[in-house]
Coordinates of C-alpha atoms in Angstrom, one line a residue:
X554 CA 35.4 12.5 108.6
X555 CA 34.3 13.7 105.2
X556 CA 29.8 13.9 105.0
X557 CA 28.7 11.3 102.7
X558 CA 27.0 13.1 99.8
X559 CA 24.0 10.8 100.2
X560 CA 21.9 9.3 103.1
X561 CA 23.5 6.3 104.4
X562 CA 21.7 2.8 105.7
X563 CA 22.3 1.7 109.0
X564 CA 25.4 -0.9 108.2
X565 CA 27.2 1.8 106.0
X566 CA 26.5 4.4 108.9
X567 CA 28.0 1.3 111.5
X568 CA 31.1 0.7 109.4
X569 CA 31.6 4.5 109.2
X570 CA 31.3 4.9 113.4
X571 CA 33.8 1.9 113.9
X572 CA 36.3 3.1 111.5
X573 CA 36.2 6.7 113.7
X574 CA 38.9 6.4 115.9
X575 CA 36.3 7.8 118.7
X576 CA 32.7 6.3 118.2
X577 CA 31.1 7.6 121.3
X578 CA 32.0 11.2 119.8
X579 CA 31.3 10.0 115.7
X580 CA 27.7 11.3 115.7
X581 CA 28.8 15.1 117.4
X582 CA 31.8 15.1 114.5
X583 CA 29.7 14.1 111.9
X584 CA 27.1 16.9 112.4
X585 CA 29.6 19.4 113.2
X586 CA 31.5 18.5 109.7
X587 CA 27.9 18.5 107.8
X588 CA 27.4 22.1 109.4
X589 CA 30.8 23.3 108.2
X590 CA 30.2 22.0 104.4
X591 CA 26.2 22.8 104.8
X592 CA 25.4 19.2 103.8
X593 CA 21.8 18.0 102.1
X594 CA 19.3 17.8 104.8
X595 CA 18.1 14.3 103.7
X596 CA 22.0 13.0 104.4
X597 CA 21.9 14.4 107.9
X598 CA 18.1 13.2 108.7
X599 CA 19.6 9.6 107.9
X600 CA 22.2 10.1 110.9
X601 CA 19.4 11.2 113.0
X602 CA 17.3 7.8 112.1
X603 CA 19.8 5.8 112.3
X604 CA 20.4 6.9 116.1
X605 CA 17.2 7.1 117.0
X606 CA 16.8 3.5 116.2
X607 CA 19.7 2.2 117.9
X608 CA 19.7 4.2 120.8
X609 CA 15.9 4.8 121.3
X610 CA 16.3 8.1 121.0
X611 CA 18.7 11.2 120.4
X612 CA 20.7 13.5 122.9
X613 CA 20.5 16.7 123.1
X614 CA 23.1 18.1 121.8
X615 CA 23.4 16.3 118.8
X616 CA 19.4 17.4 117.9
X617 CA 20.5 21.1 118.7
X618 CA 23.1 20.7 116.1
X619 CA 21.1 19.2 113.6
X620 CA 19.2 22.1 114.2
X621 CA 21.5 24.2 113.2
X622 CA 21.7 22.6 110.0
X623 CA 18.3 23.3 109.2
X624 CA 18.3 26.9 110.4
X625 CA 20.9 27.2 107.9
X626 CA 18.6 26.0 105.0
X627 CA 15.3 27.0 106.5
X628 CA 14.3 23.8 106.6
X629 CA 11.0 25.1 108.3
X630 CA 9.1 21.5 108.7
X631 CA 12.3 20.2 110.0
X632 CA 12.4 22.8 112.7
X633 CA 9.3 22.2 113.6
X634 CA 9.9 18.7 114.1
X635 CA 13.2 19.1 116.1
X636 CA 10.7 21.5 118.6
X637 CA 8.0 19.1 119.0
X638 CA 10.9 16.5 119.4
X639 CA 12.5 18.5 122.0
X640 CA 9.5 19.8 123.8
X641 CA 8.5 16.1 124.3
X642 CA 11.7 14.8 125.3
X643 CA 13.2 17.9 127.5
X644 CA 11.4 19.8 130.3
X645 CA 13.4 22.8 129.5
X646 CA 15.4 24.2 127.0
X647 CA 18.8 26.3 127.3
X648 CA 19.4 29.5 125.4
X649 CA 21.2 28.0 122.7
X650 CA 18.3 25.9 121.2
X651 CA 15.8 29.0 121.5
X652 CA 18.2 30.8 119.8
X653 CA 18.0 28.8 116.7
X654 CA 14.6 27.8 117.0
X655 CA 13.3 31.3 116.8
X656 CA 16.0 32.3 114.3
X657 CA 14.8 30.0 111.8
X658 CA 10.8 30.3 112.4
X659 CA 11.2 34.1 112.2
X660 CA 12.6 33.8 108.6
X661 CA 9.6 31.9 107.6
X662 CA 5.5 32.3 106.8
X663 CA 5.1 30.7 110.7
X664 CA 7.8 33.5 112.1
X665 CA 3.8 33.7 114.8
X666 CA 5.3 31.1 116.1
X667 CA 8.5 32.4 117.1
X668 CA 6.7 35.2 119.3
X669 CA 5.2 31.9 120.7
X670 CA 8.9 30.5 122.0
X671 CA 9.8 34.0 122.8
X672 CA 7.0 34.3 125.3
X673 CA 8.2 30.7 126.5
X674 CA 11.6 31.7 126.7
X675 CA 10.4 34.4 128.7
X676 CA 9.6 32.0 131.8
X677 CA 12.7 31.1 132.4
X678 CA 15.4 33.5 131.2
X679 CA 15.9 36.8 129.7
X680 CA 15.7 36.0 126.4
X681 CA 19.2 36.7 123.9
X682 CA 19.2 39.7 121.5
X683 CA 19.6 37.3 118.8
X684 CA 16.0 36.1 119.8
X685 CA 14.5 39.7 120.2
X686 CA 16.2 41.0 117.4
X687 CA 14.9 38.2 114.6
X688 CA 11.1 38.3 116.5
X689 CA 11.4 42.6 115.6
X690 CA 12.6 41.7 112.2
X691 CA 10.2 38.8 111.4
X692 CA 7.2 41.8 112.8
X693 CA 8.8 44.5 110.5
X694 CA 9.0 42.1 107.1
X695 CA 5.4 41.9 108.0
X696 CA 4.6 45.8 108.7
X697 CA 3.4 45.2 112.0
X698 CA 5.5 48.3 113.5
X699 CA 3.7 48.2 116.3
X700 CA 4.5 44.9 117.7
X701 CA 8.3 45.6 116.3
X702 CA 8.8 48.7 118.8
X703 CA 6.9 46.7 121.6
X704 CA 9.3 44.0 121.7
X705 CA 12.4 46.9 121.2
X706 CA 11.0 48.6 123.9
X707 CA 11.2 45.3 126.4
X708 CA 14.4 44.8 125.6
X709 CA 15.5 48.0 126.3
X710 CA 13.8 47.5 129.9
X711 CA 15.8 44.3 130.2
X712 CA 19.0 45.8 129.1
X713 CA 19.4 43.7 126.3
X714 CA 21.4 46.1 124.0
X715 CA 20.2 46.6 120.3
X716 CA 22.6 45.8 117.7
X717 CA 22.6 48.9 115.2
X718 CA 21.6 46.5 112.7
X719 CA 18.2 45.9 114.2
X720 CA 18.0 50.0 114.5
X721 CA 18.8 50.3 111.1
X722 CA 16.4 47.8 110.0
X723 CA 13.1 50.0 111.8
X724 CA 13.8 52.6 109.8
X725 CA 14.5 50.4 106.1
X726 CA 10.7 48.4 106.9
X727 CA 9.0 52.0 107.8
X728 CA 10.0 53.5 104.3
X729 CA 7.0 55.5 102.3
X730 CA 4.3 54.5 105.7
X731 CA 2.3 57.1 107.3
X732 CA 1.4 57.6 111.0
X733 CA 2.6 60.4 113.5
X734 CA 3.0 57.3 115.9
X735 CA 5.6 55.4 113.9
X736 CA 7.6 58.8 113.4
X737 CA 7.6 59.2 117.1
X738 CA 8.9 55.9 117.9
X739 CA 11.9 56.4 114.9
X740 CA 12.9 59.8 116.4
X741 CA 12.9 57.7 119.4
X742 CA 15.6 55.4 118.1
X743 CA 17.6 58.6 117.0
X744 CA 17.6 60.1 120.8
X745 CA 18.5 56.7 122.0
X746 CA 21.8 57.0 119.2
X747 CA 21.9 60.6 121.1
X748 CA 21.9 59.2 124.4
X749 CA 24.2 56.6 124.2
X750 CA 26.6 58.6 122.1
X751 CA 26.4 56.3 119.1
X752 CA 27.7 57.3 115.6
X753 CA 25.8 55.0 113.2
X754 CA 28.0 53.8 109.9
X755 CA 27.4 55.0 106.3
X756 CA 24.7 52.4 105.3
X757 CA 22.8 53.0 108.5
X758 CA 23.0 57.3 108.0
X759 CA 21.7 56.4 104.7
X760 CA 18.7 54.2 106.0
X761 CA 17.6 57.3 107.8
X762 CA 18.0 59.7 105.1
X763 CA 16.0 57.8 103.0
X764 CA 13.3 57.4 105.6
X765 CA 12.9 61.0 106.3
X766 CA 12.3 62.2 102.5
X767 CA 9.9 59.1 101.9
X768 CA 7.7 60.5 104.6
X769 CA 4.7 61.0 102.6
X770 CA 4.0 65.2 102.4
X771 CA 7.2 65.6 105.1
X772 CA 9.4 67.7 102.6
X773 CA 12.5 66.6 104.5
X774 CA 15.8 66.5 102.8
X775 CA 19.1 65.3 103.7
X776 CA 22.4 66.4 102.9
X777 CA 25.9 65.4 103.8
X778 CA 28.0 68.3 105.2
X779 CA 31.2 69.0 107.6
X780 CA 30.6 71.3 110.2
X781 CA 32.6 74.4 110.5
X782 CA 35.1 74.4 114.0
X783 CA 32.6 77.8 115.0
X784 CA 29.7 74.6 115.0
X785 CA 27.8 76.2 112.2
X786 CA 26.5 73.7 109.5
X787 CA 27.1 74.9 106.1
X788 CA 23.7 73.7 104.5
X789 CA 20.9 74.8 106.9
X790 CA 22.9 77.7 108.9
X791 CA 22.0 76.4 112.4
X792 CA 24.3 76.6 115.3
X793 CA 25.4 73.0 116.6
X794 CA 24.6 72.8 120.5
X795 CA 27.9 74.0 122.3
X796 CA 30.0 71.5 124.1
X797 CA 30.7 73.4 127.2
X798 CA 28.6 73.0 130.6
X799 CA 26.8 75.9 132.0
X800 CA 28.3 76.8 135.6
X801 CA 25.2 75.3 137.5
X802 CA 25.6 72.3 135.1
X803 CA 29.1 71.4 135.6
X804 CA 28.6 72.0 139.4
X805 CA 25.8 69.8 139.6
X806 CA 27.7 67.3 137.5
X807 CA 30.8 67.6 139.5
X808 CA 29.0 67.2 142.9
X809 CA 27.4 64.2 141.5
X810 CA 30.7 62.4 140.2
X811 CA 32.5 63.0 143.4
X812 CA 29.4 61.6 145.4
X813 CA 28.7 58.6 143.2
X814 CA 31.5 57.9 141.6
X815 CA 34.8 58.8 143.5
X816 CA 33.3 58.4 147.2
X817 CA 30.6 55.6 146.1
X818 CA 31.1 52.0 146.6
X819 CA 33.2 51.2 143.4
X820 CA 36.3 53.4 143.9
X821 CA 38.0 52.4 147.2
X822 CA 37.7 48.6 146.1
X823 CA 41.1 49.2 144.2
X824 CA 42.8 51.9 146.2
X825 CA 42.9 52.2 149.9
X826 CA 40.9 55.6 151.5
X827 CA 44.2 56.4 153.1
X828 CA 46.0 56.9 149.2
X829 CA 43.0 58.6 148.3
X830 CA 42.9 61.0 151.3
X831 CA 46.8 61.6 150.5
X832 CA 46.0 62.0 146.8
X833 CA 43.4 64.6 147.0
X834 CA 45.7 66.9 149.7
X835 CA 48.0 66.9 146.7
X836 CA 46.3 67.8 144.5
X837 CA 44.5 70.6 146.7
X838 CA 48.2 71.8 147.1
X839 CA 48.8 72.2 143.5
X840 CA 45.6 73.0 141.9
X841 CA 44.8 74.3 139.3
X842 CA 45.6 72.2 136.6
X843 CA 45.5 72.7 132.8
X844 CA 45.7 69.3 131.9
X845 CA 45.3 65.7 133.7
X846 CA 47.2 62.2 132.4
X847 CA 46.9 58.6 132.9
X848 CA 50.2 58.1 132.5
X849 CA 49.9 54.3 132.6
X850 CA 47.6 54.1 129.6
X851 CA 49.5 57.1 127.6
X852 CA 52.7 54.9 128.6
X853 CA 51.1 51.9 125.8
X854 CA 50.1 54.4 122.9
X855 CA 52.9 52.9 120.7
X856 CA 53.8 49.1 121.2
X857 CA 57.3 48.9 119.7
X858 CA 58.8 51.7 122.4
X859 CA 59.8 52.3 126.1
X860 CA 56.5 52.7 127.8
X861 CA 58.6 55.9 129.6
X862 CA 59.4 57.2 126.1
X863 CA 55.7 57.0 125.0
X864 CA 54.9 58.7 128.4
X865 CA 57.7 61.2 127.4
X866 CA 56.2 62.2 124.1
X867 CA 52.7 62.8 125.3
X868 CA 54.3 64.8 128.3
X869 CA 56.4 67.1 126.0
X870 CA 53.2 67.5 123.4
X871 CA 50.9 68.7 125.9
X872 CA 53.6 71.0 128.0
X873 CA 54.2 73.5 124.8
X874 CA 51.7 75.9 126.0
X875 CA 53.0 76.0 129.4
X876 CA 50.1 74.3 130.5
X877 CA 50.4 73.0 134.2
X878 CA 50.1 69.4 134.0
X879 CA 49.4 66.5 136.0
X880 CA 50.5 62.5 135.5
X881 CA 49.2 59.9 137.3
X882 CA 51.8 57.5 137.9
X883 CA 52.2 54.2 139.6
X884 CA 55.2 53.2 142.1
X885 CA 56.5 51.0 139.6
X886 CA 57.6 53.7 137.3
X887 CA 60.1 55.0 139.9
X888 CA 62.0 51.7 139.8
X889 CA 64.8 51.8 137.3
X890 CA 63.8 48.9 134.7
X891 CA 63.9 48.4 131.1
X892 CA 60.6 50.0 130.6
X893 CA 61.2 52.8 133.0
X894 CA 65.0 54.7 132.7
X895 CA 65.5 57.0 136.0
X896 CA 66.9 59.7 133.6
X897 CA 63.6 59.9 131.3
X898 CA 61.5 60.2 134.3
X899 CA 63.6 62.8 136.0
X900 CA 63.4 64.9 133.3
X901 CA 59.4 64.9 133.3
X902 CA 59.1 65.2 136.5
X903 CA 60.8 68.8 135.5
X904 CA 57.9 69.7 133.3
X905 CA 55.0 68.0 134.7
X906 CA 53.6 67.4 138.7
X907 CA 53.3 63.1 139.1
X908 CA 51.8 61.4 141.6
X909 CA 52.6 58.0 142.3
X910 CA 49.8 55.7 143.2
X911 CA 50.0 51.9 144.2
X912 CA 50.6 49.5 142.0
X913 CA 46.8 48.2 142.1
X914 CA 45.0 51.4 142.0
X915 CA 42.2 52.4 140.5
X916 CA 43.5 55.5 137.7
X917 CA 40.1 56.9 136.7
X918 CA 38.5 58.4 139.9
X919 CA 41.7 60.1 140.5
X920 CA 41.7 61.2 137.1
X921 CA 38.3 62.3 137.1
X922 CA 38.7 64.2 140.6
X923 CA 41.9 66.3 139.7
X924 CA 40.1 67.0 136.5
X925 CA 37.1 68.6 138.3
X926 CA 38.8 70.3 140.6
X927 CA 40.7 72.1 138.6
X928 CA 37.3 73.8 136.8
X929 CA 35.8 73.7 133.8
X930 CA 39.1 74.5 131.5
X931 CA 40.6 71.0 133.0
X932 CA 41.1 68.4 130.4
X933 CA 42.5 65.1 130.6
X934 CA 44.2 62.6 128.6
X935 CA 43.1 58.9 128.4
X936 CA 42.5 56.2 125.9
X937 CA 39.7 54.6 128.4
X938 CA 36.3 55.3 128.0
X939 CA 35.3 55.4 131.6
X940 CA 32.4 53.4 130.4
X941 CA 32.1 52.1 134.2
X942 CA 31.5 55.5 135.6
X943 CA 28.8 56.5 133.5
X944 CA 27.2 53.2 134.7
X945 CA 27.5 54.9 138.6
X946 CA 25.7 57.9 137.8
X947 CA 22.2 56.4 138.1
X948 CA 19.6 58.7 136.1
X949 CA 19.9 59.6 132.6
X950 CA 20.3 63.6 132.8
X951 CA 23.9 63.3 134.8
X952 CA 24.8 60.6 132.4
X953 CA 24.5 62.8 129.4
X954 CA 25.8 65.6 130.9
X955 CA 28.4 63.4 131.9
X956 CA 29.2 62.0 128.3
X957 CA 28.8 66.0 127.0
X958 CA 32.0 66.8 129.9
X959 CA 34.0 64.2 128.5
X960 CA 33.3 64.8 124.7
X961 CA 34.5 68.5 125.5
X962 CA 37.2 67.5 127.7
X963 CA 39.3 64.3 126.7
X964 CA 42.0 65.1 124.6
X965 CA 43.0 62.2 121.7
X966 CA 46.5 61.5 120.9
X967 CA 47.6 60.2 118.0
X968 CA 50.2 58.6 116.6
X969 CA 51.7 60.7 113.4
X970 CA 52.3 59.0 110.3
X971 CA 55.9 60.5 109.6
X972 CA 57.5 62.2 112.4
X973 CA 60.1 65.1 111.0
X974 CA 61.6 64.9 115.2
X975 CA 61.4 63.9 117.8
X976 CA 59.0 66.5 120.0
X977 CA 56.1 66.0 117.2
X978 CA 55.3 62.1 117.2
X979 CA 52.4 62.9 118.6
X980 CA 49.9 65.4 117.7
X981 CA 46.6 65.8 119.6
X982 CA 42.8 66.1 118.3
X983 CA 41.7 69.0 120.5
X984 CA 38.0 69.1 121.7
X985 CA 35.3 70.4 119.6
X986 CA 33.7 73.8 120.6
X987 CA 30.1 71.9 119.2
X988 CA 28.8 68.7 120.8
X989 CA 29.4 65.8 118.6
X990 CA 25.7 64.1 119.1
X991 CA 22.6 63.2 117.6
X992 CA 20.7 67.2 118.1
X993 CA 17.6 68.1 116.8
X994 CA 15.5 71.8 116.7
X995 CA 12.5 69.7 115.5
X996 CA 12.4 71.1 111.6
X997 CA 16.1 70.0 111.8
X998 CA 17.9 66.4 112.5
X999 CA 22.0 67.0 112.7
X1000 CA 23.3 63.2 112.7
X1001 CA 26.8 62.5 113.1
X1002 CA 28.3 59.2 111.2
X1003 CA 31.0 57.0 110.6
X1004 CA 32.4 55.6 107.3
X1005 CA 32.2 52.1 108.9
X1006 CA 30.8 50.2 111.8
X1007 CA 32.7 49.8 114.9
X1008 CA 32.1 47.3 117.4
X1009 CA 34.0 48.8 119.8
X1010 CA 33.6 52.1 121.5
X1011 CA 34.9 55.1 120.5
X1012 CA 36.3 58.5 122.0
X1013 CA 37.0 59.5 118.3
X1014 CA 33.7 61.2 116.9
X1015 CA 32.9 61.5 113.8
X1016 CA 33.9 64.5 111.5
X1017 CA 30.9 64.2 109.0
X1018 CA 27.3 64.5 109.6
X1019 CA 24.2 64.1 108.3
X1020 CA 22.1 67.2 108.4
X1021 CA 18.3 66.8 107.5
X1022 CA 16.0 69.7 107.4
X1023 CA 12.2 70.0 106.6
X1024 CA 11.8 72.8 103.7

């Protein structure tokens, strides 16, 4: 059904319902047809009369989407109807409606009144980032700083995750102001980035260049740079913290994966004690090793091939050196299919040591164990981010030293554009000798960046950085 282009009487609006091959649904299709081609209020209200009068009064979800319509065109007396409306009609609303409500009041002169359905919100769920992130906004516009980092900070507590946007946006609203409390609470954000291992995008890195030399008698200036493989940076001459672990820190860290992680609650849910026990007498047999694989997720690197031949590749890459390696396998691979030929996997099992797990196990605490074991040199081959594991280790110091391990320790491999034969289709990003992560020395920022914005994680860091220093 095509909007009309003006409001409608009631008969017109009748004819238009009976001719709708569904009427009980013609109202919801309407609306949702007036959002999509972002039809005049005024034609849209008309519906909304013209249901109220013959119903008595509106449901739900056909005010929330007229809502939406007026969030749209900050229709800001509108939305203040539809609440007084709602708040009349409904005991509570869902997450949905606050959503928009507060969306559309924080774009406007009453965006006070969004912290007001915030704080209701509040009562009876944690409220959305969407609803946090346009109250912060809506408080920055207005250079109230101070109630922007409150509300950040609570929903940090409630682990509602800031989009960088939001991040980005502190540091665009606190251009040219003073305060040694506002700089505190930016470098904050930057050791959350740090902390998190988040590389921010161009436009973001450039946000925080500019906020750093418009700090009024600061003298900081930024430049872009590459850092040399030794971890020196070219423009200020300062060494880049080192990605290796001290021997007391990988110990600790190592004691506290195998506790937490490996023997805590989450690992045996997938893989019986019994494999594990077995696993970890094989390994003890044949430590050390040089290099660990989840052969499973290697198998997948390239889509259009045998999963053995992917597995193939990444074996023969890594076994050049003579480096003693180590697949993790699952029982499955040892049944001749069309995925898995009996000859391919014969002849890596001549150059590597597999161990073949369930079908339903659990790959990353045994990669993670037989990496540890082996020492410090270990590194290991995965695509995953073992995003779950970090979540084990419960305070923030073994976390990060966690996230520093695997920076240093998980080997990339990539596909190669054109391969001259067949032993080099892959080639593999080694480890940096620097750690790729927000660092600071206090008269110097070293930021690491992205060209663009990824939503999803990455084990790829960043080649270019950032580096801002105070003259």
């Amino acid at each position: 059904v095509q909007p009309p282009e003006k409001p409608l009487q009631a008969e017109e609006w009748n004819k238009l319902r009976e001719d709708f091959h569904l009427p009980e649904i013609f109202e919801e299709v309407m609306l949702n047809n007036m959002i999509r081609c972002n039809s005049p209020i005024d034609v849209a209200k008309s519906l909304l009369t013209h249901v109220a009068k013959r119903n008595g009064d509106i449901a739900y979800n056909v005010l929330v989407k007229y809502l939406t319509l007026c969030v749209r065109q900050g229709q800001v007396s509108e939305i203040r109807d539809v609440y007084d409306i709602m708040k009349v009609r409904f005991k509570i609303l869902e997450s949905g409606a606050y959503n928009l409500l507060i969306r559309g009041l924080s774009n406007s002169d009453q965006w006070r009144m969004a912290l007001t359905l915030l704080e209701e919100a509040k009562k009876i769920m944690i409220p959305s980032r969407t609803c946090y992130e346009s109250c912060i906004k809506a408080a920055s516009r207005h250079q109230e700083m101070k109630l922007a980092f409150e509300l950040y900070h609570e929903m940090l507590a409630k682990d509602v995750v800031p989009t960088l946007d939001v991040l980005q946006s502190f540091f665009n609203f606190s251009r040219g102001m003073n305060g040694a409390e506002l700089q505190k609470q930016l470098f904050g954000i930057l050791l959350y980035l740090r902390e998190n291992q988040i590389y921010p995008h161009k436009t973001f890195m450039q946000s925080i260049k500019l906020w750093f030399e418009s700090i009024p008698g600061g003298n900081w200036r930024g430049n872009l740079t590459k850092i040399k493989d030794s971890g020196q940076c070219p423009v200020c001459k300062q060494q880049l913290e080192d990605s290796n672990l001290t021997e007391e820190e990988y110990s600790n860290l190592s004691e506290r994966i195998i506790r937490d992680v490996i023997h805590g609650t989450d690992t045996f849910r997938k893989t019986s004690p019994k494999e594990f026990e077995a696993f970890q007498t094989f390994v003890e047999n044949r430590l050390p090793f040089d290099i660990v694989i989840d052969g499973l997720n290697v198998s997948h690197i390239k889509s259009r091939k045998m999963q053995c031949e992917n597995l193939s590749d990444a074996v023969n890459c890594l076994a050049k050196e003579n480096a003693r390696l180590l697949v993790l396998g699952r029982k499955h691979m040892l049944m001749n299919s069309s995925n898995w030929k009996r000859e391919i996997m014969k002849e890596m099992q001549n150059k590597a040591d597999f161990f073949f797990a369930e079908n339903i196990s659990e790959d990353d605490a045994f990669l993670l164990y037989a990496t540890l074991q082996s020492g410090k040199h270990c590194r290991f081959v995965t695509r995953d981010f073992l995003r779950d594991h970090k979540a084990c280790l419960s305070d923030s110091v073994t976390r990060h030293l966690f996230r520093k391990w695997q920076r240093g320790h998980q080997i990339v491999l990539k596909k190669k554009k054109k391969k001259k034969s067949f032993s080099s289709v892959l080639s593999q990003q080694p480890a940096f000798r620097y750690d790729c992560v927000v660092q600071t020395t206090g008269d110097t920022w070293h930021i690491p960046y992205k060209d663009v914005f990824e939503e999803k994680y990455s084990y790829q860091v960043p080649r270019k950085w950032l580096c801002i220093q105070q003259k």
